[in-house]
XYZ file of C-alpha atoms in Angstrom:
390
model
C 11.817 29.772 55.818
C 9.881 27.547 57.729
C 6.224 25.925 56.591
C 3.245 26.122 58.334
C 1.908 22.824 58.220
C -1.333 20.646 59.148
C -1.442 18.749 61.690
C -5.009 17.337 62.595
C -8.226 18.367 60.573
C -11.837 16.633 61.829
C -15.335 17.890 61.004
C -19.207 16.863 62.517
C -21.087 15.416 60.129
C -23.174 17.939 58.192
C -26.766 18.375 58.933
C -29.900 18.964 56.802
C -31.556 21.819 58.089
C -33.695 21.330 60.456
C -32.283 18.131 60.891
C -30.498 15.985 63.076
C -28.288 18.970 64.741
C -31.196 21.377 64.666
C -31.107 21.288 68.450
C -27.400 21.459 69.208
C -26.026 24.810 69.976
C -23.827 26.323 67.860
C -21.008 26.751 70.911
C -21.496 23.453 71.390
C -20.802 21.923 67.868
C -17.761 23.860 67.731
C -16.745 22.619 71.293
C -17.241 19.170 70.208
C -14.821 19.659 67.387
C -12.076 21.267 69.187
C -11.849 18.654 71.864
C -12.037 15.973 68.510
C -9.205 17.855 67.510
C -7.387 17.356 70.586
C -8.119 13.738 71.010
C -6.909 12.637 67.545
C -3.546 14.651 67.418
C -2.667 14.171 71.413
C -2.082 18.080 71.233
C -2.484 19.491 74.342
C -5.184 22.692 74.255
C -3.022 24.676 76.842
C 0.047 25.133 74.306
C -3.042 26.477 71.759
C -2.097 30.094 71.414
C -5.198 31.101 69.444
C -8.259 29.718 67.692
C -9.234 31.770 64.496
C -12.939 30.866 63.469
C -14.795 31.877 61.018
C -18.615 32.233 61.500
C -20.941 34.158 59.012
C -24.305 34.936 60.785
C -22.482 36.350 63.999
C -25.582 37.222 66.234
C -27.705 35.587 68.492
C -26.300 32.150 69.793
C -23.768 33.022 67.189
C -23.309 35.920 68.540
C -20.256 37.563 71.544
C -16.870 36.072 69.612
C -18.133 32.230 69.430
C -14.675 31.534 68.726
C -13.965 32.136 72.802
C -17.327 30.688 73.737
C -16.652 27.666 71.779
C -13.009 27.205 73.617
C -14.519 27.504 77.017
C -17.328 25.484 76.076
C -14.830 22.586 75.089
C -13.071 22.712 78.530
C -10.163 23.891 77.430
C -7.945 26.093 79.589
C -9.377 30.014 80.081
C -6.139 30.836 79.430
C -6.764 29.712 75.156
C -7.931 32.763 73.045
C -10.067 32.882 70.113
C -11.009 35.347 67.397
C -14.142 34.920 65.304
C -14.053 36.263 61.353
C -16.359 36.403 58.611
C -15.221 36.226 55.136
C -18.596 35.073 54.213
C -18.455 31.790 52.807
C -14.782 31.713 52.786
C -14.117 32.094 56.204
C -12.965 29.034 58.081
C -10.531 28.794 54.621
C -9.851 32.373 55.526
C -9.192 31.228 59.157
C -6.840 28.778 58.155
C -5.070 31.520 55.882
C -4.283 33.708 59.413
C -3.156 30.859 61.273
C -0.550 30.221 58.445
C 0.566 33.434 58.595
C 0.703 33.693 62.482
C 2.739 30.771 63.019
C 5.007 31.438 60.060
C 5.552 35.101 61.593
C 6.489 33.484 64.600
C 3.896 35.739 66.440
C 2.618 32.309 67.515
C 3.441 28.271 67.905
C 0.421 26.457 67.375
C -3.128 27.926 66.049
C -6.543 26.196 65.362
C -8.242 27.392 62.656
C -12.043 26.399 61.547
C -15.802 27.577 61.701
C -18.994 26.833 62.418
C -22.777 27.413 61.094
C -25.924 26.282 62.328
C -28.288 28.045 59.604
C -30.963 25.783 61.039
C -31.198 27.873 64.780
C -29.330 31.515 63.170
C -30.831 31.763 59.498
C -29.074 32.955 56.814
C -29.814 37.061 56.684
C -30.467 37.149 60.775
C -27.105 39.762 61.001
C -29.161 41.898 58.741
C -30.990 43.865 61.698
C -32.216 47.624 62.009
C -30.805 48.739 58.412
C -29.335 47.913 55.497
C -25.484 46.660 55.243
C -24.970 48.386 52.020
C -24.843 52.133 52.255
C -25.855 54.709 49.443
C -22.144 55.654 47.953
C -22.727 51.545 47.208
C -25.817 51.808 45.854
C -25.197 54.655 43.541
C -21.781 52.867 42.459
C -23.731 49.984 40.877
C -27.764 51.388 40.202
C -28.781 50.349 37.203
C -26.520 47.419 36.815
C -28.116 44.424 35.851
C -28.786 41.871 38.901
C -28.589 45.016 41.133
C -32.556 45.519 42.937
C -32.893 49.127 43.630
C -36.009 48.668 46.101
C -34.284 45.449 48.054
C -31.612 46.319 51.692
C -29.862 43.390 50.076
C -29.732 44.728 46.367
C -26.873 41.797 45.205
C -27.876 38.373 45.245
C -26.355 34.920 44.853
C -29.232 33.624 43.289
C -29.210 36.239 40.202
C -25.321 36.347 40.097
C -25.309 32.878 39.468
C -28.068 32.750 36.731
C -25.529 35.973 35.084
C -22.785 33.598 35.208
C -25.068 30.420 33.456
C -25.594 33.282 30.662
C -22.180 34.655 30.385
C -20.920 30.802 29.989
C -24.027 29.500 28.569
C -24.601 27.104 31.025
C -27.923 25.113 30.177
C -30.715 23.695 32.601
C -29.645 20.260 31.879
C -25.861 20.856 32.570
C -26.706 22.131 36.096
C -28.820 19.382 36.684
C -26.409 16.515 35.176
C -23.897 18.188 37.787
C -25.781 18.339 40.427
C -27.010 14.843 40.244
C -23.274 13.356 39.775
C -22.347 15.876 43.030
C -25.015 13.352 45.314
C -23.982 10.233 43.095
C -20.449 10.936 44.025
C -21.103 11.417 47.773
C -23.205 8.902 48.090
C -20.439 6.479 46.440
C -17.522 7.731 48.938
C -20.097 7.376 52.029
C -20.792 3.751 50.513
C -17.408 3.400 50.897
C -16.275 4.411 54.290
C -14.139 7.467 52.597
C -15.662 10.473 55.090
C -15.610 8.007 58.012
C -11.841 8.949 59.266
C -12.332 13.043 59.063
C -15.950 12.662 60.876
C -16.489 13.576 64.667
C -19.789 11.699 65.331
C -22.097 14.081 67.197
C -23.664 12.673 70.472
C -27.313 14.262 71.035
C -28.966 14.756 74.267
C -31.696 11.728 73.605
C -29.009 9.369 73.308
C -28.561 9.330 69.219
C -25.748 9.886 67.812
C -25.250 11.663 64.377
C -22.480 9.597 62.081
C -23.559 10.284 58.494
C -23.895 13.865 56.309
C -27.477 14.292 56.070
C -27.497 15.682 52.742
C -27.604 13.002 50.349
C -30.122 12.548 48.024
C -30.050 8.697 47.009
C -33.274 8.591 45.308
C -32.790 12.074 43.042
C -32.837 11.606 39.417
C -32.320 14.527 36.728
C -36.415 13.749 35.872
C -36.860 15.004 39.510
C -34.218 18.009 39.228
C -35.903 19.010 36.071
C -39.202 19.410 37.840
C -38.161 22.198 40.191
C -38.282 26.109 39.942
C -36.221 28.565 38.975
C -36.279 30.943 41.848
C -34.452 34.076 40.982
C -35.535 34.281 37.616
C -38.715 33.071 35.547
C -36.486 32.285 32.807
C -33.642 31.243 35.066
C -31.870 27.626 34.849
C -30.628 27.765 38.523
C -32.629 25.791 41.111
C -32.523 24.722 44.924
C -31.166 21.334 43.294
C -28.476 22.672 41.729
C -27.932 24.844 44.352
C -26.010 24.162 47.814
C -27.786 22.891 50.746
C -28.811 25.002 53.702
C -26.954 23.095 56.258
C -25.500 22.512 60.230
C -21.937 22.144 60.861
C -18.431 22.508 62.360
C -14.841 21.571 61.387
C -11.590 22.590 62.796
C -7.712 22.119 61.728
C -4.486 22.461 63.820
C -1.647 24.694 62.142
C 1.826 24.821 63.272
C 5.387 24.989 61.710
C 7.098 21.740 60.692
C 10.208 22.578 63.433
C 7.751 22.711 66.024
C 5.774 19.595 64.816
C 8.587 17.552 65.095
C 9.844 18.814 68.645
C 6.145 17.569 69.647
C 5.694 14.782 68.537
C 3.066 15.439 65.680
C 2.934 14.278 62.436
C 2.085 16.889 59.546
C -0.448 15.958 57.086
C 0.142 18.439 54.756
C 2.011 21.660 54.839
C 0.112 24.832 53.292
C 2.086 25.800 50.215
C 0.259 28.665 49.066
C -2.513 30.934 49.886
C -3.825 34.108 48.528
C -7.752 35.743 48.193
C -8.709 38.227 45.937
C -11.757 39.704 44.544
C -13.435 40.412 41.383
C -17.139 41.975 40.386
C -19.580 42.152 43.581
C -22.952 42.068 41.483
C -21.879 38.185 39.442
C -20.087 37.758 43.150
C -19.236 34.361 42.160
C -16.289 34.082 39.751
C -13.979 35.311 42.332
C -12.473 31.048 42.340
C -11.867 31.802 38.620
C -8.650 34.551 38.775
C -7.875 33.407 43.007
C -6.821 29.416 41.198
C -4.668 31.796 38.528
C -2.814 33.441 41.501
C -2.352 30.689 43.511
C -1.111 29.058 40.927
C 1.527 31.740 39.531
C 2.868 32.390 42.959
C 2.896 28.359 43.609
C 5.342 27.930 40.100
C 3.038 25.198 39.179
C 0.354 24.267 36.409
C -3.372 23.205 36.634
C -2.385 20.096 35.267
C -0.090 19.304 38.067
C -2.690 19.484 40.695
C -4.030 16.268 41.540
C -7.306 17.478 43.340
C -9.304 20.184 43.076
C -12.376 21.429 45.641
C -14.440 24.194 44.261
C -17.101 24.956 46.249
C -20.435 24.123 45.077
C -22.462 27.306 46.194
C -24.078 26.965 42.859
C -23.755 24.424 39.924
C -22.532 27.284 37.693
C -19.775 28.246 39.974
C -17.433 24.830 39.310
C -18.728 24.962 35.881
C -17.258 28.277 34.738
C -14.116 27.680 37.275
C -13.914 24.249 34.996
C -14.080 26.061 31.793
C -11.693 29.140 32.561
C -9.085 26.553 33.535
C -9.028 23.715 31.717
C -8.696 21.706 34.751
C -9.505 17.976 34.362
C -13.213 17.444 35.472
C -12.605 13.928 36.500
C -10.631 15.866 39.773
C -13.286 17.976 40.647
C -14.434 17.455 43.683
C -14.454 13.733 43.687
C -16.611 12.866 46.803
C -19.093 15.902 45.857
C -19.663 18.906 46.920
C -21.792 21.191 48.933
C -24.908 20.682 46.389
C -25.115 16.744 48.221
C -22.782 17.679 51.150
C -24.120 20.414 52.647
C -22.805 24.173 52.814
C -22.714 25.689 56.639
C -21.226 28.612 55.802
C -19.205 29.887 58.183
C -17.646 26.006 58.782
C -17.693 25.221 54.723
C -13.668 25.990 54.550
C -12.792 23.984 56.994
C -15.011 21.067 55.640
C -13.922 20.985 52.314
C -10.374 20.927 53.139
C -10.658 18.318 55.838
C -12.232 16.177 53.391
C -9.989 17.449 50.418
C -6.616 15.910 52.657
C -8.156 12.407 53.869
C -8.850 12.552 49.915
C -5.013 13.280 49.222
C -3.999 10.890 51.886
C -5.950 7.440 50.329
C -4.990 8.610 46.711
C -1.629 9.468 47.844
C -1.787 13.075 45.940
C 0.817 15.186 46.095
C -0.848 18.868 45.486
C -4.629 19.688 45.715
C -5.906 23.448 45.525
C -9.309 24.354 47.570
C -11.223 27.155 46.168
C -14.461 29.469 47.680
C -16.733 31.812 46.188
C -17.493 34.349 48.554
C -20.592 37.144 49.549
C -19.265 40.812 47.786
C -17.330 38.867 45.021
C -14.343 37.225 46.640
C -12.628 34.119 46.835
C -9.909 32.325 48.786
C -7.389 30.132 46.862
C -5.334 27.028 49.636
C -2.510 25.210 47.549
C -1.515 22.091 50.114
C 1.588 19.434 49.930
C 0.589 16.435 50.551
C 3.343 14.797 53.750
């Protein structure tokens, strides 16, 4: 069998909310990717035969298949599809999962997968308009269970599943806050460095700036200053907005193709996608779903925790990586080594695409062989990506 390999991944810079790319349109930031995409890997966008992108909060500018928009937008041919998906946080890693699968099928040649959020112009929660998303046969399934509000239209939150998973694990305040501290020291080391300057696509605005640097970094946090905030979602809670991910703009897109039709073309594979599975575990915690996803990657992969070299588990909250960390035994000096979306940034619907971009330049300077990308997901799910490095 063929692979389905890699062979161009660039990302915008991620933006604080209400930051830097508060005014760009989200069409546009995914435009400016695509034709990044382009330029770096000398495809040409008329052999594209689809763009798969994921996009969470699909209404308003978000709204009418931004996936097409976003092609047009980037004056590509009219003749390029796209399809836009929501997996919830998982769904530009989701995106990439289909365009595997469609070029290894045959069904297509080459596919660009990716996503984009701008939770600064189309807040989180706007897709929940005139009624509720979860019906009653949902609601009577899980009344009474605890973290379940009977008298909220969104009765499951992320907030109180992840203070259920500090208590199941007995995560402590200060071991949220230690994390989340080294999660902005480690950024802010590898953008010392130069390390996220080959995967960016600067971001020209319309005054003339241009936006080179993820916004998120907190430089001057300490854990005296994390231990002064609030516990939102509960008085007793150890979970705060510090050692939670950041509310953020973004966009990142990857080109997928097999490894015969790489070579006819010219293009050089960075990695090839080894293995890639999702499943899906309690709805109401709806964060643990990275926990049993890394064991089933993993089994159908043949190989063992301690042979991956690199591992990126999303950092919706600090307890997420922490419980993924103690269910594996993973090493934690490989956990996401130039942080995570706590100093990053999380744009939802582009996360996926983020974290791998920056998991493969990663690979590439260390010269890793395997690293394994992990999401937790809204309604308790999670994506698991295995990649080779080439």
């Amino acid at each position: 069998m063929s692979d389905a390999v890699i062979v161009g991944a660039v990302r915008t810079p991620v933006g604080r909310r209400k930051g830097s790319l508060a005014d760009v349109h989200p069409v546009d930031l995914s435009a400016h990717v695509l034709r990044a995409l382009a330029e770096r890997t000398g495809i040409d966008p008329g052999q594209v035969d689809d763009v798969f992108w994921g996009c969470v909060s699909q209404v308003g500018e978000q709204s009418w298949n931004i996936a097409r928009n976003a092609v047009l937008a980037a004056g590509w041919p009219e003749t390029v599809p796209g399809t836009t998906l929501d997996r919830q946080c998982g769904s530009s890693q989701q995106a990439l999962h289909f365009a595997a699968a469609t070029v290894l099928s045959g069904q297509a040649d080459l596919v660009v997968a990716g996503g984009v959020e701008s939770m600064t112009r189309v807040p989180m929660g706007s897709s929940v308009v005139g009624g509720a998303p979860f019906s009653p046969a949902i609601l009577d399934r899980y009344r009474g269970v605890e973290g379940v509000a009977d008298d909220n239209p969104l009765p499951f939150s992320q907030g109180v599943g992840a203070e259920l998973i500090a208590r199941r694990w007995r995560l402590t305040r200060t071991q949220l806050d230690e994390f989340a501290l080294a999660s902005h020291e480690k950024a802010g080391a590898a953008q010392d460095a130069g390390a996220f300057d080959a995967e960016l696509a600067p971001v020209p605005l319309a005054d003339g700036d241009t936006v080179s640097v993820d916004e998120g970094i907190r430089r001057d946090t300490s854990l005296a200053k994390l231990a002064e905030l609030a516990t939102p979602f509960q008085a007793d809670g150890v979970v705060t907005a510090g050692s939670a991910s950041q509310i953020s703009d973004g966009a990142a897109a990857l080109a997928v193709t097999t490894a015969e039709w790489a070579g006819r073309h010219g293009l050089r594979p960075l990695a090839r996608i080894h293995t890639a599975v999702v499943c899906a575990d309690d709805p109401v915690a709806m964060l643990t779903a990275p926990i049993p996803a890394t064991a089933k990657a993993l089994r159908r992969a043949g190989l063992g925790i301690e042979e991956i070299g690199v591992y990126e588990v999303n950092e919706a909250f600090a307890p997420v990586p922490l419980a993924w960390l103690a269910e594996t035994e993973a090493d934690p000096q490989r956990l996401n080594p130039r942080g995570g979306a706590i100093a990053l940034g999380h744009p939802l619907g582009g996360s996926g695409g983020r974290i791998m971009t920056t998991m493969l330049a990663h690979m590439r300077d260390e010269n890793i062989r395997y690293g394994l990308q992990t999401m937790c997901e809204g309604g308790g799910m999670a994506n698991a990506t295995i990649v080779e490095l080439l």
